[in-house]
Amino acid sequence: MQQALEKQIVFQDHKEAYSLLGERDEFLQAMRDNFDCQFISRGDRIEILGEACMVEPAAKVLTELQYLYRQGTTITMHEVRYGIGLVKGGKGEALHTLFGDTILVTSRGRHVRPKTLGQRLYLDTIRRNSITFGIGPAGTGKTYLAVVMAVAALRNKEVNKIILTRPAVEAGERLGFLPGDLQDKVDPYLRPLYDALQDILGQDTYQKFMAKGIIEIAPLAYMRGRTLEDAFIILDEAQNTTDKQMKMFLTRLGFGSRMVVTGDLGQVDLPRGVTSGLREASEVLKGVKGVGIVRMAPMDVIRHEVVTRIVEAYGDWEAKKKKAKAKAEAERQGKA
């Protein structure tokens, strides 16, 4: 029989209690849903009662969230649910350091930090390698964090320029028929990159850097024939590159430069039968010195919790389809 246990978490003030328990106790309810013990709120503290196997991890989550709050982290449902998942998975200690790595402060004073272990691995891999592949579902912060690292490198004078590019799949990389100059033609494809830069730098600094050529945003086709030196280069939506485009891009790397290649292999928009350059490169370059490959998971999604469930549901559905296809092919060969 499990031993009964009682633990108390004492709050500094009402604001801390509100931040840790959530509006209308929504964070507290998430704790109740995940730990089979009693949570009694008494204004300046919360008491946790029940069997030790439940009380200990529940108290660990609240203690670590309290630490993060006191370090300046805004507690959201993501931190609560992710913290619960880590503690229940035996990785509670990782919470203590996870949100402590501030990459930079945005123009609006927001501290940008990794929010999952996958994101922290991604950032560490970018720091250690000349080329990093960030592969994973939408909402994992692949593009945004790559842009943050690029701006940080520029501020630290590690590079002189930021170059952002994407394949314009819908236009088959032939943008001439669209109206306007080059910037007008590529705007629809590169809007997510603009948005990230403006959020991090602020509108005025962004415009100034664009005017001076410190930031360059162009479609992938315009990278051909260039050697990119002293630059931080990001290729976004790389799942929509062909194998030839990917090889062309990677061989643009010059001295003093770093590359980050991001993409979601679950959202390939290439014509049927065309191999994704991202898929091929992630296999070909496995183990190559100076190249890092990070595969992020649904648990790294930093959006509404329903988005995580959607990503997981689609992943399960694709796995079932592949299994059914393999079974049908095996049966067809057996009959042949």
mmCIF file of N, CA and C in Angstrom, residues 6 46 66 90 94 112 135 138 145 179 198 205 227 229 248 254 272 278 284-285 297-298 306 324:
data_model
loop_
_atom_site.group_PDB
_atom_site.id
_atom_site.type_symbol
_atom_site.label_atom_id
_atom_site.label_comp_id
_atom_site.label_asym_id
_atom_site.label_seq_id
_atom_site.Cartn_x
_atom_site.Cartn_y
_atom_site.Cartn_z
ATOM 1 N N GLU A 6 1.751 14.585 2.172
ATOM 2 C CA GLU A 6 1.224 15.942 1.985
ATOM 3 C C GLU A 6 2.381 16.880 1.699
ATOM 4 N N ILE A 46 -0.649 26.179 -1.847
ATOM 5 C CA ILE A 46 -1.489 25.074 -2.303
ATOM 6 C C ILE A 46 -0.999 23.804 -1.625
ATOM 7 N N GLN A 66 7.227 27.219 -10.644
ATOM 8 C CA GLN A 66 7.464 28.365 -9.768
ATOM 9 C C GLN A 66 8.864 28.940 -10.001
ATOM 10 N N GLY A 90 9.895 11.056 -16.478
ATOM 11 C CA GLY A 90 11.158 10.899 -15.748
ATOM 12 C C GLY A 90 12.222 11.912 -16.123
ATOM 13 N N ALA A 94 15.091 18.370 -16.379
ATOM 14 C CA ALA A 94 15.336 19.172 -17.577
ATOM 15 C C ALA A 94 14.561 20.486 -17.545
ATOM 16 N N VAL A 112 13.370 35.481 -26.070
ATOM 17 C CA VAL A 112 13.157 34.279 -26.882
ATOM 18 C C VAL A 112 14.006 33.156 -26.309
ATOM 19 N N ILE A 135 14.051 19.340 -39.110
ATOM 20 C CA ILE A 135 12.948 18.638 -39.765
ATOM 21 C C ILE A 135 11.862 18.341 -38.737
ATOM 22 N N ALA A 138 4.643 21.328 -38.526
ATOM 23 C CA ALA A 138 4.340 22.749 -38.361
ATOM 24 C C ALA A 138 4.156 23.078 -36.888
ATOM 25 N N LEU A 145 12.953 30.074 -34.942
ATOM 26 C CA LEU A 145 14.185 29.965 -34.162
ATOM 27 C C LEU A 145 15.424 30.102 -35.047
ATOM 28 N N PRO A 179 3.189 40.040 -61.889
ATOM 29 C CA PRO A 179 3.415 41.477 -62.038
ATOM 30 C C PRO A 179 4.412 42.013 -61.018
ATOM 31 N N GLN A 198 10.315 40.917 -38.868
ATOM 32 C CA GLN A 198 9.692 42.126 -38.339
ATOM 33 C C GLN A 198 9.348 41.969 -36.862
ATOM 34 N N THR A 205 13.975 48.818 -37.931
ATOM 35 C CA THR A 205 15.271 48.148 -38.126
ATOM 36 C C THR A 205 15.209 47.193 -39.304
ATOM 37 N N THR A 227 28.538 32.155 -54.338
ATOM 38 C CA THR A 227 29.214 31.625 -53.157
ATOM 39 C C THR A 227 28.888 32.572 -52.020
ATOM 40 N N GLU A 229 29.406 33.996 -48.518
ATOM 41 C CA GLU A 229 30.406 34.080 -47.457
ATOM 42 C C GLU A 229 29.967 35.044 -46.350
ATOM 43 N N MET A 248 22.472 22.045 -55.168
ATOM 44 C CA MET A 248 22.907 23.376 -55.600
ATOM 45 C C MET A 248 22.987 24.318 -54.420
ATOM 46 N N GLY A 254 29.910 29.352 -48.212
ATOM 47 C CA GLY A 254 31.252 29.922 -48.288
ATOM 48 C C GLY A 254 31.876 30.058 -46.912
ATOM 49 N N ARG A 272 3.969 14.312 -58.156
ATOM 50 C CA ARG A 272 4.119 12.892 -57.874
ATOM 51 C C ARG A 272 5.331 12.318 -58.615
ATOM 52 N N LEU A 278 15.009 17.500 -49.473
ATOM 53 C CA LEU A 278 15.213 17.444 -48.026
ATOM 54 C C LEU A 278 15.273 16.001 -47.549
ATOM 55 N N VAL A 284 21.519 11.184 -47.092
ATOM 56 C CA VAL A 284 22.867 11.211 -47.688
ATOM 57 C C VAL A 284 23.894 11.807 -46.729
ATOM 58 N N LEU A 285 23.503 12.855 -45.997
ATOM 59 C CA LEU A 285 24.459 13.613 -45.183
ATOM 60 C C LEU A 285 24.509 13.168 -43.733
ATOM 61 N N ALA A 297 9.508 16.492 -32.951
ATOM 62 C CA ALA A 297 8.345 15.613 -32.815
ATOM 63 C C ALA A 297 7.087 16.428 -32.510
ATOM 64 N N PRO A 298 5.912 15.789 -32.583
ATOM 65 C CA PRO A 298 4.670 16.501 -32.248
ATOM 66 C C PRO A 298 4.695 17.159 -30.876
ATOM 67 N N VAL A 306 -4.649 21.446 -29.649
ATOM 68 C CA VAL A 306 -5.356 20.692 -30.688
ATOM 69 C C VAL A 306 -4.461 20.488 -31.897
ATOM 70 N N ALA A 324 -0.726 -0.403 -44.963
ATOM 71 C CA ALA A 324 -1.711 -1.034 -45.847
ATOM 72 C C ALA A 324 -1.144 -1.186 -47.261
#
